[in-house]
Amino acid sequence: MIRYRLGAGATSVRWATSPVHEVVSLARLLTEPRRHPVFHPWLRRRRQRLAGLDLSALTDFMADGAYRPDFLDPTPPTSDPTFDEGMAALLAAPVEQVHAELVDATARLEPTARRRLLDDPARTRADAAAAVRRLWRAAVEPEWPSMRQALRAELLDRAVQVNREGLRAVLPRLHPSVTSDGDTVTVESAVDVETDCPDGLILVPSLFITDRVQCTTSDHWSPAICYPATGRYLWSAPATPRSLDRLLGATRARILAALTTPLQTTVVAHLVSVTNPTASEHLTVLRDAGLIDSTRTGRTVTHELTAAGRAVLDAAPTHR
């Protein structure tokens, strides 16, 4: 078990996003893609972007469920850090921390490869950071606006739930392995660790983990738990109520259901298998009907449900 000892109540917990965590989790996903079929369509569409990327400095010690060193995944310094802020924290990880974590992370490697990584931990850290940056630019940065919106929507939803029901009621919903008892948050784990959280515990939703939580207990970072976010509609569209098919048409109904998570136009088009111009036409109709809002930042347009759109979805009685 991993036990996090908190201070008093929900004030000892804060929520944050982490673009670096998303990149590192995607890297691990690429070492075991069969385990996560929900991502297969997304990965197929990005095959060209990912082809030829040298990620070995990042994935060498990730295969077969090996321990992922904490220095790769620094605790977010703020609730909504930039990728560069996260990278600065990664590169600032103390060399002694990097070496200590690599001892465990490389235990399954053959001796020559292990010695190469352990003999120069500063270089190992720099090489891993360079691989993180390559994967960010190739696959995550182009879609970060939608991902960030989905994660921010998750944080808002959880904040509302905690205010309404209390932290103890909400924690088990993050993942079945997480529970709360008094001032202690417990995560089921094969390791036995207790850690104090003098500056609080950070909860980080992740779009690229599905069946586990990832815990940080390093003395060099604030303790954190990364858990599967609910914004899965970035990868596959949810089922839609049959009644909405008849009311709105099948494509618009699917778009409306997908926008439970805020999404960019290109992501919407991929989810419902239409061209970008066709998606834009459907989105315009839904916006004119007052069911969605659209926000432009530069050349990026992000769409999300209005209160009326949520009411329409909530009122639909049956799903496929």
Coordinates of C-alpha atoms in Angstrom, one line a residue:
M1 CA 0.0 0.0 0.0
I2 CA 1.0 3.6 -0.6
R3 CA -0.2 5.9 2.1
Y4 CA -0.3 9.7 1.8
R5 CA -0.7 11.4 5.2
L6 CA -2.5 14.7 4.7
G7 CA -3.3 17.7 6.9
A8 CA -6.9 18.7 7.6
G9 CA -9.5 17.9 4.9
A10 CA -9.7 18.9 1.3
T11 CA -7.4 21.9 1.8
S12 CA -4.5 19.5 1.8
V13 CA -5.3 18.4 -1.8
R14 CA -4.9 20.4 -5.0
W15 CA -5.6 19.5 -8.6
A16 CA -3.4 20.1 -11.5
T17 CA -2.7 19.3 -15.1
S18 CA 0.7 18.2 -16.5
P19 CA 1.6 18.3 -20.2
V20 CA 4.9 16.5 -19.5
H21 CA 3.0 13.7 -17.8
E22 CA 0.8 13.2 -20.9
V23 CA 3.9 12.9 -23.1
V24 CA 5.7 10.4 -20.8
S25 CA 2.5 8.4 -20.4
L26 CA 2.1 8.3 -24.2
A27 CA 5.7 7.0 -24.5
R28 CA 4.8 4.2 -22.1
L29 CA 1.6 3.5 -24.1
L30 CA 3.8 3.1 -27.2
T31 CA 5.7 0.3 -25.5
E32 CA 2.5 -1.7 -24.8
P33 CA -0.2 -0.6 -27.3
R34 CA -2.1 -3.8 -27.2
R35 CA -3.0 -3.2 -23.6
H36 CA -5.0 -0.1 -24.5
P37 CA -7.3 -0.7 -27.5
V38 CA -9.2 2.6 -26.8
F39 CA -6.2 4.5 -28.3
H40 CA -5.8 2.3 -31.4
P41 CA -7.7 4.6 -33.8
W42 CA -5.9 7.7 -32.5
L43 CA -2.5 6.0 -32.9
R44 CA -3.3 4.8 -36.4
R45 CA -4.2 8.4 -37.5
R46 CA -0.9 9.6 -36.1
R47 CA 1.3 6.8 -37.5
Q48 CA 3.2 9.1 -39.8
R49 CA 3.9 11.6 -37.0
L50 CA 5.2 8.8 -34.8
A51 CA 7.2 6.9 -37.5
G52 CA 10.9 7.1 -37.1
L53 CA 10.9 9.0 -33.8
D54 CA 13.8 7.9 -31.6
L55 CA 12.3 7.5 -28.2
S56 CA 14.8 4.9 -26.9
A57 CA 16.2 7.3 -24.3
L58 CA 12.8 7.5 -22.8
T59 CA 11.4 4.0 -23.4
D60 CA 14.5 1.8 -22.6
F61 CA 13.4 1.4 -19.0
M62 CA 9.6 1.4 -19.5
A63 CA 8.9 -1.9 -21.2
D64 CA 7.2 -4.9 -19.5
G65 CA 5.7 -2.8 -16.7
A66 CA 9.1 -1.7 -15.3
Y67 CA 9.3 1.0 -12.7
R68 CA 9.0 4.4 -14.4
P69 CA 11.5 6.8 -12.6
D70 CA 9.8 9.8 -11.0
F71 CA 12.3 12.3 -12.4
L72 CA 10.6 11.9 -15.8
D73 CA 7.3 13.1 -14.4
P74 CA 7.9 16.1 -12.1
T75 CA 5.0 17.2 -10.0
P76 CA 3.2 20.2 -11.7
P77 CA 4.6 23.4 -10.2
T78 CA 1.2 25.2 -10.7
S79 CA -2.4 24.0 -11.4
D80 CA -1.9 24.6 -15.2
P81 CA 1.8 24.6 -16.1
T82 CA 3.1 24.9 -19.6
F83 CA 5.1 22.2 -21.2
D84 CA 8.3 24.3 -20.9
E85 CA 7.7 24.7 -17.2
G86 CA 7.4 21.0 -16.8
M87 CA 10.5 20.4 -18.8
A88 CA 12.5 22.9 -16.7
A89 CA 11.5 20.9 -13.6
L90 CA 12.5 17.6 -15.3
L91 CA 15.9 19.0 -16.2
A92 CA 16.4 20.4 -12.7
A93 CA 15.9 16.9 -11.1
P94 CA 19.0 16.4 -8.8
V95 CA 21.5 14.0 -10.3
E96 CA 21.5 11.9 -7.1
Q97 CA 17.7 11.5 -7.5
V98 CA 18.1 10.5 -11.1
H99 CA 20.8 7.9 -10.3
A100 CA 18.9 6.4 -7.4
E101 CA 15.7 6.0 -9.5
L102 CA 17.6 4.6 -12.4
V103 CA 19.0 1.8 -10.2
D104 CA 15.5 0.5 -9.8
A105 CA 14.3 1.4 -13.3
T106 CA 17.1 -0.4 -15.1
A107 CA 17.2 -3.5 -13.1
R108 CA 15.8 -5.6 -16.0
L109 CA 18.2 -4.3 -18.6
E110 CA 21.3 -6.2 -19.8
P111 CA 24.4 -5.1 -17.9
T112 CA 26.1 -3.1 -20.7
A113 CA 23.0 -1.0 -21.3
R114 CA 22.4 -0.6 -17.6
R115 CA 25.9 0.6 -16.9
R116 CA 25.7 3.1 -19.7
L117 CA 22.6 4.8 -18.1
L118 CA 23.9 4.6 -14.6
D119 CA 27.4 5.9 -15.3
D120 CA 26.3 9.3 -16.4
P121 CA 22.9 10.1 -14.9
A122 CA 23.0 13.7 -16.0
R123 CA 23.4 12.6 -19.6
T124 CA 20.6 10.0 -19.2
R125 CA 18.3 12.8 -17.9
A126 CA 19.2 15.1 -20.8
D127 CA 18.7 12.4 -23.4
A128 CA 15.3 11.4 -21.9
A129 CA 14.3 15.1 -21.9
A130 CA 15.2 15.4 -25.5
A131 CA 13.0 12.4 -26.3
V132 CA 10.1 13.9 -24.3
R133 CA 10.5 17.0 -26.4
R134 CA 10.5 15.1 -29.7
L135 CA 7.3 13.2 -28.8
W136 CA 5.6 16.4 -27.6
R137 CA 6.3 18.2 -30.9
A138 CA 5.3 15.2 -33.0
A139 CA 2.1 14.0 -31.4
V140 CA 0.9 16.0 -28.4
E141 CA 1.6 19.7 -29.0
P142 CA -0.6 19.8 -32.2
E143 CA -3.6 18.6 -30.1
W144 CA -2.7 20.1 -26.7
P145 CA -5.5 22.8 -26.9
S146 CA -8.2 20.1 -26.9
M147 CA -6.4 17.9 -24.4
R148 CA -5.9 20.9 -22.1
Q149 CA -9.6 21.8 -22.4
A150 CA -10.6 18.2 -21.6
L151 CA -8.3 18.2 -18.5
R152 CA -9.5 21.6 -17.3
A153 CA -13.1 20.4 -17.6
E154 CA -12.2 17.4 -15.5
L155 CA -10.7 19.6 -12.8
L156 CA -13.8 21.8 -12.8
D157 CA -16.1 18.8 -12.5
R158 CA -14.0 17.3 -9.6
A159 CA -14.0 20.6 -7.8
V160 CA -17.8 20.8 -7.9
Q161 CA -18.1 17.2 -6.7
V162 CA -15.7 17.8 -3.8
N163 CA -17.5 21.0 -2.7
R164 CA -20.9 19.1 -2.9
E165 CA -20.0 15.7 -1.5
G166 CA -16.6 16.0 0.2
L167 CA -13.2 14.6 -0.7
R168 CA -13.7 11.1 0.8
A169 CA -16.7 10.5 -1.5
V170 CA -14.9 11.6 -4.6
L171 CA -11.5 9.9 -4.3
P172 CA -12.8 6.3 -5.0
R173 CA -14.3 7.6 -8.3
L174 CA -10.8 8.5 -9.5
H175 CA -9.9 4.8 -9.5
P176 CA -11.0 1.8 -7.5
S177 CA -7.5 1.5 -5.9
V178 CA -7.8 4.9 -4.2
T179 CA -9.5 5.3 -0.8
S180 CA -9.5 7.9 2.0
D181 CA -9.7 7.3 5.7
G182 CA -9.4 10.3 8.0
D183 CA -6.3 12.3 7.0
T184 CA -4.8 9.4 5.0
V185 CA -5.2 8.7 1.3
T186 CA -4.4 5.0 0.4
V187 CA -3.5 3.5 -3.0
E188 CA -3.4 -0.2 -3.4
S189 CA 0.1 -1.2 -4.5
A190 CA 2.6 -4.0 -4.4
V191 CA 5.0 -1.6 -2.6
D192 CA 4.7 -0.4 0.9
V193 CA 5.3 3.3 1.3
E194 CA 4.2 6.0 3.7
T195 CA 4.8 9.6 2.9
D196 CA 3.9 12.9 4.6
C197 CA 2.3 15.6 2.5
P198 CA 3.3 18.8 4.4
D199 CA 2.5 20.9 1.3
G200 CA -0.5 18.8 0.3
L201 CA -1.2 16.0 -2.2
I202 CA -1.6 16.8 -5.9
L203 CA -4.1 15.0 -8.0
V204 CA -3.3 14.9 -11.7
P205 CA -5.9 13.7 -14.3
S206 CA -4.3 11.9 -17.3
L207 CA -5.6 11.2 -20.7
F208 CA -3.1 8.5 -21.5
I209 CA -3.6 6.1 -18.6
T210 CA -6.7 4.0 -18.4
D211 CA -6.3 1.1 -16.0
R212 CA -4.0 2.3 -13.2
V213 CA -2.9 5.2 -11.1
Q214 CA 0.6 6.4 -11.0
C215 CA 2.0 7.6 -7.7
T216 CA 4.9 9.9 -6.9
T217 CA 6.5 9.6 -3.5
S218 CA 9.9 11.0 -4.2
D219 CA 11.5 13.3 -1.6
H220 CA 12.3 15.8 -4.3
W221 CA 8.8 16.4 -5.5
S222 CA 5.5 17.1 -3.8
P223 CA 3.6 13.9 -3.6
A224 CA 1.1 13.3 -6.4
I225 CA -1.4 10.7 -7.8
C226 CA -2.0 10.6 -11.5
Y227 CA -5.3 9.0 -12.3
P228 CA -7.4 8.3 -15.5
A229 CA -9.3 11.3 -16.6
T230 CA -12.9 11.1 -17.8
G231 CA -12.1 12.9 -21.1
R232 CA -12.0 9.7 -23.1
Y233 CA -14.1 11.2 -25.9
L234 CA -10.8 12.5 -27.3
W235 CA -10.2 9.0 -28.5
S236 CA -13.6 7.5 -29.3
A237 CA -17.0 9.1 -29.5
P238 CA -19.5 8.0 -26.8
A239 CA -22.8 6.2 -27.5
T240 CA -25.6 8.6 -28.4
P241 CA -29.3 8.5 -27.3
R242 CA -31.4 7.0 -30.2
S243 CA -34.0 9.8 -29.6
L244 CA -31.3 12.4 -30.4
D245 CA -30.6 10.6 -33.7
R246 CA -34.2 11.3 -34.7
L247 CA -34.2 14.8 -33.4
L248 CA -30.8 16.1 -34.6
G249 CA -29.7 13.5 -37.2
A250 CA -27.1 10.9 -36.4
T251 CA -23.9 13.0 -37.0
R252 CA -25.1 16.0 -35.0
A253 CA -26.2 13.7 -32.2
R254 CA -22.8 12.1 -32.0
I255 CA -21.1 15.5 -32.1
L256 CA -23.3 16.8 -29.2
A257 CA -22.6 13.7 -27.1
A258 CA -18.8 14.0 -27.8
L259 CA -18.7 17.6 -26.7
T260 CA -19.2 16.5 -23.1
T261 CA -15.5 17.1 -23.3
P262 CA -14.4 20.4 -25.0
L263 CA -12.9 19.6 -28.4
Q264 CA -11.3 21.2 -31.4
T265 CA -12.9 21.0 -34.8
T266 CA -10.3 18.6 -36.2
V267 CA -10.8 16.2 -33.2
V268 CA -14.6 16.3 -33.7
A269 CA -14.2 15.5 -37.3
H270 CA -12.0 12.5 -36.5
L271 CA -14.4 11.2 -33.9
V272 CA -17.5 11.2 -36.1
S273 CA -15.6 10.3 -39.3
V274 CA -16.3 13.3 -41.4
T275 CA -14.2 16.0 -43.1
N276 CA -13.3 19.2 -41.3
P277 CA -15.6 21.3 -43.4
T278 CA -18.5 18.9 -42.8
A279 CA -17.8 19.0 -39.1
S280 CA -17.8 22.8 -39.2
E281 CA -21.2 22.8 -40.9
H282 CA -22.7 20.6 -38.2
L283 CA -21.1 22.6 -35.4
T284 CA -22.5 25.8 -36.9
V285 CA -26.0 24.3 -36.8
L286 CA -25.6 23.2 -33.2
R287 CA -24.1 26.6 -32.2
D288 CA -27.0 28.5 -33.9
A289 CA -29.4 26.3 -32.0
G290 CA -27.7 27.4 -28.7
L291 CA -26.5 23.9 -27.9
I292 CA -22.8 24.6 -28.0
D293 CA -20.4 27.5 -27.6
S294 CA -17.2 27.9 -29.7
T295 CA -14.1 29.8 -28.7
R296 CA -11.3 30.9 -31.0
T297 CA -7.7 31.2 -29.9
G298 CA -5.5 32.1 -32.9
R299 CA -6.4 29.5 -35.6
T300 CA -7.8 27.0 -33.1
V301 CA -11.5 26.8 -32.4
T302 CA -12.7 24.8 -29.4
H303 CA -16.3 23.7 -28.9
E304 CA -18.2 22.8 -25.8
L305 CA -21.7 22.3 -24.6
T306 CA -23.9 25.1 -23.3
A307 CA -26.3 24.5 -20.4
A308 CA -29.0 23.9 -23.0
G309 CA -26.9 21.3 -24.8
R310 CA -26.2 19.5 -21.5
A311 CA -30.0 19.6 -20.7
V312 CA -30.8 18.0 -24.1
L313 CA -28.3 15.2 -23.5
D314 CA -29.5 14.7 -19.9
A315 CA -33.2 14.5 -21.0
A316 CA -32.6 11.9 -23.7
P317 CA -33.9 8.6 -22.1
T318 CA -32.1 5.7 -23.9
H319 CA -28.7 5.0 -25.3
R320 CA -27.4 2.5 -27.8

